[in-house]
mmCIF file of C-alpha atoms and ligand atoms in Angstrom:
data_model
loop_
_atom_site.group_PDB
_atom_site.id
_atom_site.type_symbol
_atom_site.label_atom_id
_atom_site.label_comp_id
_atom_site.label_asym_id
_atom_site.label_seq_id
_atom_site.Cartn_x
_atom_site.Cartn_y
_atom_site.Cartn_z
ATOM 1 C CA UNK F 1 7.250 -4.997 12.828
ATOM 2 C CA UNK F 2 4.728 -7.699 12.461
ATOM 3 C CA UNK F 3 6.413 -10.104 14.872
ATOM 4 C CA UNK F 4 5.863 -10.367 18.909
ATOM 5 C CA UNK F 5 9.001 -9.771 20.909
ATOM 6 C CA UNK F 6 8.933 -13.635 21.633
ATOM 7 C CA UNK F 7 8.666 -14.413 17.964
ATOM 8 C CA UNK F 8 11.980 -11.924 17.547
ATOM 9 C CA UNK F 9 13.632 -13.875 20.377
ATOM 10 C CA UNK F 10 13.016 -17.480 18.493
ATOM 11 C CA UNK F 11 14.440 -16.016 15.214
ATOM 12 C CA UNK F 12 17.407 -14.873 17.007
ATOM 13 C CA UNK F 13 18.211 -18.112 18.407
ATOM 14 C CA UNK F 14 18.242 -20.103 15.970
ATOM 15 C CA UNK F 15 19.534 -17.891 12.989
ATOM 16 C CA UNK F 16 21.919 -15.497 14.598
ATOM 17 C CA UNK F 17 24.422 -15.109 17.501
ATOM 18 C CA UNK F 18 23.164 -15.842 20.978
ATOM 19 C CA UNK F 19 21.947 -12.289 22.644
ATOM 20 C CA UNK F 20 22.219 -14.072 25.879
ATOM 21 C CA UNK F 21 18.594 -12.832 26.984
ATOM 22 C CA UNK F 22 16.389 -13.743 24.436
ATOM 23 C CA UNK F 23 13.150 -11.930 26.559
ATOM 24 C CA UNK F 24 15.212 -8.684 25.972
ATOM 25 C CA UNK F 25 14.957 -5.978 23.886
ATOM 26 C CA UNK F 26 17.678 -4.349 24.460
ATOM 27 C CA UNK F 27 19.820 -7.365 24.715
ATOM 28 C CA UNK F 28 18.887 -8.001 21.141
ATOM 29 C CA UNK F 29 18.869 -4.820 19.884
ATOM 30 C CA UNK F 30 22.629 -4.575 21.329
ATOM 31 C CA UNK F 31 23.510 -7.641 19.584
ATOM 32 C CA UNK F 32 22.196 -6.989 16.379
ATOM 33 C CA UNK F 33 24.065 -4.068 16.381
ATOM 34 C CA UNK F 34 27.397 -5.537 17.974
ATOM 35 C CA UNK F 35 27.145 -7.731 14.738
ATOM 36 C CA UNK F 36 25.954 -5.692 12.112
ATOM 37 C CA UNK F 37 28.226 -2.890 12.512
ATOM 38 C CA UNK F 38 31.157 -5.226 11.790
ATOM 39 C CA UNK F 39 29.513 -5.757 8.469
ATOM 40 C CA UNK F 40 28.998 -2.494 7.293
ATOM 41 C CA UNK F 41 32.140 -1.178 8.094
ATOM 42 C CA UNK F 42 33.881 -4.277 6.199
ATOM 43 C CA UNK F 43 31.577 -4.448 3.230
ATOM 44 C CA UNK F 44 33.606 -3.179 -0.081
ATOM 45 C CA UNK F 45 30.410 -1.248 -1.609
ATOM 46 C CA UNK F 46 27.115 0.080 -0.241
ATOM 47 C CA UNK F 47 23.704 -0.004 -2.185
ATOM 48 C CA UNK F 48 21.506 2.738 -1.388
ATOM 49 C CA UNK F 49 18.266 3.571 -3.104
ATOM 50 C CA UNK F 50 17.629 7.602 -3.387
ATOM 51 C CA UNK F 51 14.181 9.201 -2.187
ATOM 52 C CA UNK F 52 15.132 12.238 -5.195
ATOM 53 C CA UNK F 53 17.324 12.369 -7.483
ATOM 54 C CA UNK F 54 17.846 16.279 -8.565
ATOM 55 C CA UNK F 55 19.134 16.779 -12.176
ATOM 56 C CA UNK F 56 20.390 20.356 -11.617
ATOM 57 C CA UNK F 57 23.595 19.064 -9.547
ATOM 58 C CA UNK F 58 23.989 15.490 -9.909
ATOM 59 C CA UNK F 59 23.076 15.510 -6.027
ATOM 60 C CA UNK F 60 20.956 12.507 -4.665
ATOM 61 C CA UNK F 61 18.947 12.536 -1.574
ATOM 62 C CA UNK F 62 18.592 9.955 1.126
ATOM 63 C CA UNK F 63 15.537 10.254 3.739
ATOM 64 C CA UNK F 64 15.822 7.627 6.313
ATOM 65 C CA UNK F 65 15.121 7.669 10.211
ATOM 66 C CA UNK F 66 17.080 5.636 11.498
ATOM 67 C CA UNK F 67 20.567 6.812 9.574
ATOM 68 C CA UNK F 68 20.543 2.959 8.003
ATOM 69 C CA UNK F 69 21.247 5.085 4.390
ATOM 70 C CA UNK F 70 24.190 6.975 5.931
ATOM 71 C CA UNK F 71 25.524 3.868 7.153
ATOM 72 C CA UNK F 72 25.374 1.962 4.114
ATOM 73 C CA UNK F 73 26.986 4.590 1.587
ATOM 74 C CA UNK F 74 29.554 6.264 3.926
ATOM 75 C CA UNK F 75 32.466 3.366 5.032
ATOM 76 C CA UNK F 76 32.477 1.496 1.788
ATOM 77 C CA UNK F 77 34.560 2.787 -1.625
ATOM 78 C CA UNK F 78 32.054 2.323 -3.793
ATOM 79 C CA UNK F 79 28.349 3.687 -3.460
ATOM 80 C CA UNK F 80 26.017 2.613 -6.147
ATOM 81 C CA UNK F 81 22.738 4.116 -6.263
ATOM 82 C CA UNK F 82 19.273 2.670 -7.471
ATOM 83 C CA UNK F 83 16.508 5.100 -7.752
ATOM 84 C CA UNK F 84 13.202 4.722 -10.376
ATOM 85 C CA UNK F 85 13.073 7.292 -12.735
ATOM 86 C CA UNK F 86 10.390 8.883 -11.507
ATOM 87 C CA UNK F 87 12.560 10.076 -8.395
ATOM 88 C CA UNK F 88 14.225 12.956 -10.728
ATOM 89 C CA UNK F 89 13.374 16.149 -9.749
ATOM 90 C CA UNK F 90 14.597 19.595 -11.567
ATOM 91 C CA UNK F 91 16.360 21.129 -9.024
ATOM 92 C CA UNK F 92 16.925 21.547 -4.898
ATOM 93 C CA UNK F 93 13.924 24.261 -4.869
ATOM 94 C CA UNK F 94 11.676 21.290 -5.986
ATOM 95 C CA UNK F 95 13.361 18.599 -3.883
ATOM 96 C CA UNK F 96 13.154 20.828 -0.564
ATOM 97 C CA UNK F 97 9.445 21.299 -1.102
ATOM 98 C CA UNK F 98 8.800 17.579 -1.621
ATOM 99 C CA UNK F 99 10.924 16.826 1.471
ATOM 100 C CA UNK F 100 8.686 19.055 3.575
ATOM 101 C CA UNK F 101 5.426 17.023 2.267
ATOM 102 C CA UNK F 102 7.382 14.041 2.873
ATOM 103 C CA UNK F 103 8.530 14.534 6.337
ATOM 104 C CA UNK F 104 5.067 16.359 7.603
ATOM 105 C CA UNK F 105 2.614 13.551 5.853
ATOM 106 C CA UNK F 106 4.574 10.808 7.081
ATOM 107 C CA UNK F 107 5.141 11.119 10.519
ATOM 108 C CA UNK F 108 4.061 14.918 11.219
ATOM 109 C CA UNK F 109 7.717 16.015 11.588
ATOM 110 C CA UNK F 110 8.879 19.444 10.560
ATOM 111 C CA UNK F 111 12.241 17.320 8.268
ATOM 112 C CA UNK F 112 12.935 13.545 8.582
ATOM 113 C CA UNK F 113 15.733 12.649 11.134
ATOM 114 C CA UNK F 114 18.276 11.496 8.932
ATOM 115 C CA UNK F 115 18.504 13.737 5.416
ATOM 116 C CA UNK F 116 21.597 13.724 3.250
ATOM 117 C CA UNK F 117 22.523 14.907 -0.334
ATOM 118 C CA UNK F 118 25.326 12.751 -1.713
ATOM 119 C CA UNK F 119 26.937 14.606 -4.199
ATOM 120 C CA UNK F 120 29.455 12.166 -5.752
ATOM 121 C CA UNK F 121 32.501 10.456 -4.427
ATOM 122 C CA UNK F 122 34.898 11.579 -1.705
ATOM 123 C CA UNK F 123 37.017 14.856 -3.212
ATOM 124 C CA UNK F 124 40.718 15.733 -1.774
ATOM 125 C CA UNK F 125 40.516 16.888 1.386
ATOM 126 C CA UNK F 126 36.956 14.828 2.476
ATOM 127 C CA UNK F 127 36.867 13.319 5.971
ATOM 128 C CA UNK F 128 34.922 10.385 4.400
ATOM 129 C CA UNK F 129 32.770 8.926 1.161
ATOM 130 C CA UNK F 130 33.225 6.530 -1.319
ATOM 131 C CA UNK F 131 36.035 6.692 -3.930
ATOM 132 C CA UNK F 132 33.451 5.748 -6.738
ATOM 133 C CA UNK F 133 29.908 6.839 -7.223
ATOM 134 C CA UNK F 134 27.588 5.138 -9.739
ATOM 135 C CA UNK F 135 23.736 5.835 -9.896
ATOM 136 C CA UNK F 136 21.679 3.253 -12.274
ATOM 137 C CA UNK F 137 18.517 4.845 -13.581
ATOM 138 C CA UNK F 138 15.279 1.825 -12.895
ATOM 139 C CA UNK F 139 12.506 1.668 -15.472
ATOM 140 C CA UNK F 140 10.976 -1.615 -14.202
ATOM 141 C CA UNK F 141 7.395 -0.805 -16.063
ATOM 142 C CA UNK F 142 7.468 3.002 -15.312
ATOM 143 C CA UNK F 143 7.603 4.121 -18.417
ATOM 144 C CA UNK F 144 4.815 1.267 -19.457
ATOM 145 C CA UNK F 145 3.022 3.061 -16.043
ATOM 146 C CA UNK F 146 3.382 6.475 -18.101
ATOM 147 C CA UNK F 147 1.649 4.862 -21.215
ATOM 148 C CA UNK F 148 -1.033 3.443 -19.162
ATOM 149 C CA UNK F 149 -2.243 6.263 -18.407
ATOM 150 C CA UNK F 150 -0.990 6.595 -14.721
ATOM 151 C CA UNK F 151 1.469 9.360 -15.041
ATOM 152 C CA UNK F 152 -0.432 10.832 -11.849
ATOM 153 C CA UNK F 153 1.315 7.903 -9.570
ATOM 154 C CA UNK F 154 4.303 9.774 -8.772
ATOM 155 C CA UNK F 155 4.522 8.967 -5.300
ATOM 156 C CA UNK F 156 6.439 10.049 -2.562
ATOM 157 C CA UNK F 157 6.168 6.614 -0.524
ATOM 158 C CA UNK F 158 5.215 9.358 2.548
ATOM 159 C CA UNK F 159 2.709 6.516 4.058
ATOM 160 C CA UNK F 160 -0.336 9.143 4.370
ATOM 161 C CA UNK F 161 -2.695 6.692 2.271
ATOM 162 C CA UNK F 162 -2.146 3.838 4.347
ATOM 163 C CA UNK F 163 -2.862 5.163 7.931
ATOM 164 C CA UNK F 164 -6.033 6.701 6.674
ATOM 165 C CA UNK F 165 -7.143 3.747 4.561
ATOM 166 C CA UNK F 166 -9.729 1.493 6.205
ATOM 167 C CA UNK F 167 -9.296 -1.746 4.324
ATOM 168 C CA UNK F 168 -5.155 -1.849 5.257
ATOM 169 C CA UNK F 169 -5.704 -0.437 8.802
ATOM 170 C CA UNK F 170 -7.958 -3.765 9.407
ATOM 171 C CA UNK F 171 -5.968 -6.427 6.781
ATOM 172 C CA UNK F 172 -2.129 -4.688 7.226
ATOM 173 C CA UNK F 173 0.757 -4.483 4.867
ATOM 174 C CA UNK F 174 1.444 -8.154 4.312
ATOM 175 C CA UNK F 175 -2.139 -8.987 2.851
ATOM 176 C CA UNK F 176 -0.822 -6.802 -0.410
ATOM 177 C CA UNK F 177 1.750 -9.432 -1.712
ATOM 178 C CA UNK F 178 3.162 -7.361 -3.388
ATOM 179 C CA UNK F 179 6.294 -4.800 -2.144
ATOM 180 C CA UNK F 180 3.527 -1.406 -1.742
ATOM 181 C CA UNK F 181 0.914 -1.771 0.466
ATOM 182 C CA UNK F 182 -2.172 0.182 1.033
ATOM 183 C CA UNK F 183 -4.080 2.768 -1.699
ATOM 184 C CA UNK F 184 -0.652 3.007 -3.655
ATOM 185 C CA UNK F 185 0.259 -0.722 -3.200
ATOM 186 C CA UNK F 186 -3.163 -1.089 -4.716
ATOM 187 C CA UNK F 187 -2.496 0.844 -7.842
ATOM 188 C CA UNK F 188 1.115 0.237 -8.246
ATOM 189 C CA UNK F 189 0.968 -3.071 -7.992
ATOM 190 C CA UNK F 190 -0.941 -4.296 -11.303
ATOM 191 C CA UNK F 191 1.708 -1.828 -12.930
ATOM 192 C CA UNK F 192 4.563 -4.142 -12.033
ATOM 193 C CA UNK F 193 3.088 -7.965 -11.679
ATOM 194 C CA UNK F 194 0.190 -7.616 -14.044
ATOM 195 C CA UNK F 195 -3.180 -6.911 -13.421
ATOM 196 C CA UNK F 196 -4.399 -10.469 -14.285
ATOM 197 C CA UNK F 197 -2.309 -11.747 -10.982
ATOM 198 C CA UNK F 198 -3.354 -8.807 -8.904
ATOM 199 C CA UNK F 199 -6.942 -7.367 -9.977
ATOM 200 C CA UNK F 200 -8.145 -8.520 -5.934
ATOM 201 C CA UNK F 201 -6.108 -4.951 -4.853
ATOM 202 C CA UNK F 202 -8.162 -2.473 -6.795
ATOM 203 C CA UNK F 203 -11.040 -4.106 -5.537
ATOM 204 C CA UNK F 204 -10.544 -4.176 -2.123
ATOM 205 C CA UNK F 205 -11.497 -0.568 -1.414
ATOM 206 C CA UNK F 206 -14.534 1.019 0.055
ATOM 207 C CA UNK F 207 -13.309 4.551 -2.402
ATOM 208 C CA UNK F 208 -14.300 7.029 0.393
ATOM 209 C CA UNK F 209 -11.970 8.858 -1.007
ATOM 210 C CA UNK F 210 -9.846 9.585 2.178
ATOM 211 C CA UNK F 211 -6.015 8.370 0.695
ATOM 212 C CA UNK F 212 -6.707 11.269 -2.147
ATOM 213 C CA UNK F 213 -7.459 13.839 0.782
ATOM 214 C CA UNK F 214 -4.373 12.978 2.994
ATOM 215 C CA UNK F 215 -1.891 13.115 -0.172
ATOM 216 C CA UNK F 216 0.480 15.764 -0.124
ATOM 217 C CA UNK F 217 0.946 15.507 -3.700
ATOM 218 C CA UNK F 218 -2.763 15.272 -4.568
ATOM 219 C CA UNK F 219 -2.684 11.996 -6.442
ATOM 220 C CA UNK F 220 -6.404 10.749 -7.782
ATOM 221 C CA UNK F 221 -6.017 7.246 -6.088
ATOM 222 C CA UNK F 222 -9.801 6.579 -6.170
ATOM 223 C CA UNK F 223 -10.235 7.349 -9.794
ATOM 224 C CA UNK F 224 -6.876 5.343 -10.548
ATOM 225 C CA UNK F 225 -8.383 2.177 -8.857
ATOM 226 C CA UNK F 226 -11.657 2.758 -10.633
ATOM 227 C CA UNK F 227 -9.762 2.780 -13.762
ATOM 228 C CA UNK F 228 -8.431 -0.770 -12.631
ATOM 229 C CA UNK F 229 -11.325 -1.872 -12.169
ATOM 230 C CA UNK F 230 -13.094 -0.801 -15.526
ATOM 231 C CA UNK F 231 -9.770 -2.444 -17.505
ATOM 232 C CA UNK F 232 -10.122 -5.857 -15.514
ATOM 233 C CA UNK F 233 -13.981 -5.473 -16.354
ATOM 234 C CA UNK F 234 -13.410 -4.996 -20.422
ATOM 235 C CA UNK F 235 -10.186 -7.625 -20.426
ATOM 236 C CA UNK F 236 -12.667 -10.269 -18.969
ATOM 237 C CA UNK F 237 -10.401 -10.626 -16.321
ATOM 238 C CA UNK F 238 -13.467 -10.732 -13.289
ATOM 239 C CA UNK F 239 -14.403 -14.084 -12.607
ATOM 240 C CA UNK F 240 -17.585 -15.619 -14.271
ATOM 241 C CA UNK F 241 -19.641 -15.352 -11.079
ATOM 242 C CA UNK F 242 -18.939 -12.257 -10.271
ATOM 243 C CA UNK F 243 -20.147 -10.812 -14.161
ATOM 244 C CA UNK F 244 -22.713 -12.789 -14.251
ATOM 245 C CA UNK F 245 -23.882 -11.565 -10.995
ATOM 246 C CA UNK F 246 -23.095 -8.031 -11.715
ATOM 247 C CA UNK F 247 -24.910 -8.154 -15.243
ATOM 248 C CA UNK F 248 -28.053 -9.693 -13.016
ATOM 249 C CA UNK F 249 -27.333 -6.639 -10.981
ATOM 250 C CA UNK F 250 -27.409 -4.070 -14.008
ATOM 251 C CA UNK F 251 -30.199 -5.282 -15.222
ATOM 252 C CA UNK F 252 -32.414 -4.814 -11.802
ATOM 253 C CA UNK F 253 -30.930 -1.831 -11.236
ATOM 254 C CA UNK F 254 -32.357 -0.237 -13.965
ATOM 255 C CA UNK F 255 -35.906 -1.240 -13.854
ATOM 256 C CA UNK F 256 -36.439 0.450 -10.311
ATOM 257 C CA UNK F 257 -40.317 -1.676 -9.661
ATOM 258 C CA UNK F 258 -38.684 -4.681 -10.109
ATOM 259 C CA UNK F 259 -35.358 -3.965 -8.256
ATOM 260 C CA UNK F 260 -37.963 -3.214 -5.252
ATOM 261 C CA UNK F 261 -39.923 -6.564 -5.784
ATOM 262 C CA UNK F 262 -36.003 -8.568 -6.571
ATOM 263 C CA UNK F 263 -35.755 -6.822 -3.062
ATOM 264 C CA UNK F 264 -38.649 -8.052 -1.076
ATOM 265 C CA UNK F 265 -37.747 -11.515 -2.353
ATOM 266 C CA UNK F 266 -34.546 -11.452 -1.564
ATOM 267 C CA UNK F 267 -34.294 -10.462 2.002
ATOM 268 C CA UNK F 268 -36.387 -13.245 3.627
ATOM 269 C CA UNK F 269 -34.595 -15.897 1.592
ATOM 270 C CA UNK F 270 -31.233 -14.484 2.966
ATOM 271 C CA UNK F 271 -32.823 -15.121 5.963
ATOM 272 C CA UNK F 272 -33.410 -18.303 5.757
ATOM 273 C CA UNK F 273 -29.583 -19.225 5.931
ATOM 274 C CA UNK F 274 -29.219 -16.580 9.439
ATOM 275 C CA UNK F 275 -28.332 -18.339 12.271
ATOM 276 C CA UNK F 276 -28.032 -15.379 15.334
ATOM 277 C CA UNK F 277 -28.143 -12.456 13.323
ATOM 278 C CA UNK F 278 -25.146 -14.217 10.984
ATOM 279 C CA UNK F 279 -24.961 -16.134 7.599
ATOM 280 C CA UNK F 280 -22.016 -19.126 8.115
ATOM 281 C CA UNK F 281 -23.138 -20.257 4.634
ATOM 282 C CA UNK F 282 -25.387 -19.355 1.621
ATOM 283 C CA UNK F 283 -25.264 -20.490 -2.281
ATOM 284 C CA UNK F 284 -23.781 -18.221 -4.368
ATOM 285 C CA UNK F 285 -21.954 -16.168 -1.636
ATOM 286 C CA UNK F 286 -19.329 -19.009 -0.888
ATOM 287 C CA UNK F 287 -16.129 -16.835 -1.631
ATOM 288 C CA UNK F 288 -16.993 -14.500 1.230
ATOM 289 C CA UNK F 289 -18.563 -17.310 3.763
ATOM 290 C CA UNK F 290 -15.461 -19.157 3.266
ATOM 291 C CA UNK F 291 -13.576 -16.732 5.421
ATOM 292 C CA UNK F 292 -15.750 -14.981 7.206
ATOM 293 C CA UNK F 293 -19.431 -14.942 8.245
ATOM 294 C CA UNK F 294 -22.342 -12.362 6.608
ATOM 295 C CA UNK F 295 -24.437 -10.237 8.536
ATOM 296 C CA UNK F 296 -28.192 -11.405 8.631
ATOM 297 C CA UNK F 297 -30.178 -8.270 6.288
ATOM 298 C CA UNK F 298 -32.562 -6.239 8.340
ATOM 299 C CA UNK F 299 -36.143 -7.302 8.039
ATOM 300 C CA UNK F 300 -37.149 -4.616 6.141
ATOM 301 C CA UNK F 301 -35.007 -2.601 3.468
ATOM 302 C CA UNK F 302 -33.427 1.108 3.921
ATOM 303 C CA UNK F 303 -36.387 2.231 1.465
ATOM 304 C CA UNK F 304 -38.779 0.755 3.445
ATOM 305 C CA UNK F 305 -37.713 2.048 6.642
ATOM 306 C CA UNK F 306 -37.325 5.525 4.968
ATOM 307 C CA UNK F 307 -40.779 5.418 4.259
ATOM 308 C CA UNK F 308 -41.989 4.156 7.834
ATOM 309 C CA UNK F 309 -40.254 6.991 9.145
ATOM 310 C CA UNK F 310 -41.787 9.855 6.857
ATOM 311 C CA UNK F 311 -45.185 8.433 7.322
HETATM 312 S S1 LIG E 1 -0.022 7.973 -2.806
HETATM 313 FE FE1 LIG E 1 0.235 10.006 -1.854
HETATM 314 S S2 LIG E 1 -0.263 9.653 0.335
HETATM 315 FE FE2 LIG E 1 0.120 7.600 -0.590
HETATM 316 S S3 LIG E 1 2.299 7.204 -0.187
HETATM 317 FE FE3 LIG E 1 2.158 8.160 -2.249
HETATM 318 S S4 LIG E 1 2.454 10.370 -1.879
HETATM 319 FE FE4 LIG E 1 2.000 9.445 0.130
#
């Protein structure tokens, strides 16, 4: 998705069979296909994940648009599903609500294109299916997720927090490094690699609070990252500038006079380093200059102008 057409075209010459027109889409769409067919259709067993697993039948659910799920389980003889265990649900009643939310918050459709319940292998008299059926049950730090207090994460991977989020909508999926992007990348992530390896994700949000009004399943993101950020806080895990900085911070803060006069001082020394309206480079601020430049501070604080503008 993140690729040009052009970009497509290079990868297709050199890694897979020749299209013939590499400025085509269709050429390459037809060849990818022409190809990848042949492998499905020969491959002995097909891994699918499940988007619910629902306890009262055995019966797991598959959610895809593009019928890549269907594909993979169907020609094989064995089918081996891989689902978290968060994806169990009680019964169909429950998983035909959640595939409403899912299908409405994701892309506004009524029901996703492509939704199948597998329920086991192929039985006499079946047009198709696999002979064996196997579903393996993932922890992979959920249940640590439970005792960290973030039972609330049980997400439906719907996508509603991520087109409404302003930091991924300007950075994109890849800047996440981790497999989740966006408001639940950002919480889900320090659950699985650590939070010492990934504490920049909870801080890189504005917490407007929009991801926790677009989720269909009403999950506290904001307050989730906050709680992030207070555990990397008391773990030490911040780096030294940035506590030391924040405790200078505290401490004007609450002295209100001397925040004001901290103020005044600071603004025309900030100056000093504006060249056109921009700061390229200032002590102290070097982890943001590094990457991009700082707007110049107005020449007279939001207090002050409140003030102007009352009297
Ligand atoms: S956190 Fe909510 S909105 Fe975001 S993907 Fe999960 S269910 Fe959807």
């Amino acid at each position: 998705m993140h690729k040009t057409r052009e970009q497509v075209g290079e990868l297709f010459r050199r890694l897979h069979a020749d299209p013939g027109a590499l400025d085509s889409v269709e050429a390459m769409v037809g060849s990818a296909r022409r190809q990848l067919r042949q492998k499905f259709m020969c491959a002995d067993v097909g891994i699918s994940g499940a988007n619910f697993l629902i306890a009262d039948t055995g019966a797991v659910c598959t959610v895809t648009n593009e019928g890549n799920a269907e594909l993979t389980t169907t020609p094989p003889r064995v089918h081996i599903v891989t689902a978290g265990i968060e994806k169990l649900v009680p019964s169909l009643a429950h998983a035909m609500t959640l595939l409403r939310l899912l299908g409405r918050s994701a892309t506004g459709a009524e029901l996703t294109q492509y939704t199948t319940f597998h329920c086991g292998p192929r039985r006499p008299g079946d047009a198709d299916g696999s002979k064996a059926f196997h579903i393996v049950l993932v922890d992979n730090g959920r249940t640590r997720t439970l005792a960290d207090g973030l039972a609330e994460m049980l997400c439906l991977r719907c996508g509603a927090c991520l087109n409404c989020c302003v930091v991924y909508r300007q950075i994109g999926g890849d800047a996440y490094g981790g497999a989740y992007p966006g408001p639940m990348g950002a919480v889900l992530t320090p659950v699985l690699e650590g939070l010492a390896e990934s504490q920049d994700l909870p801080r890189a949000c504005t917490l407007n609070g929009q991801c926790q009004e677009v989720c269909p399943v009403k999950i506290p993101l904001p307050t989730l990252l906050r709680g992030w950020r207070d555990r990397a806080w008391r773990e030490g895990l911040e780096p030294a500038v940035s506590r030391a900085g924040l405790g200078a911070w505290r401490f004007f803060a609450l002295r209100p006079r001397l925040y004001r006069l901290a103020t005044r001082l600071a603004l025309p020394m900030m100056r000093l380093f504006a060249r056109q309206g921009w700061i390229a480079s200032m002590p102290l601020a070097g982890g943001w200059t590094r990457y991009r430049d700082f707007p110049a501070p107005a020449r007279r604080s939001f207090m002050d102008q409140i003030k102007r503008t009352r009297r």
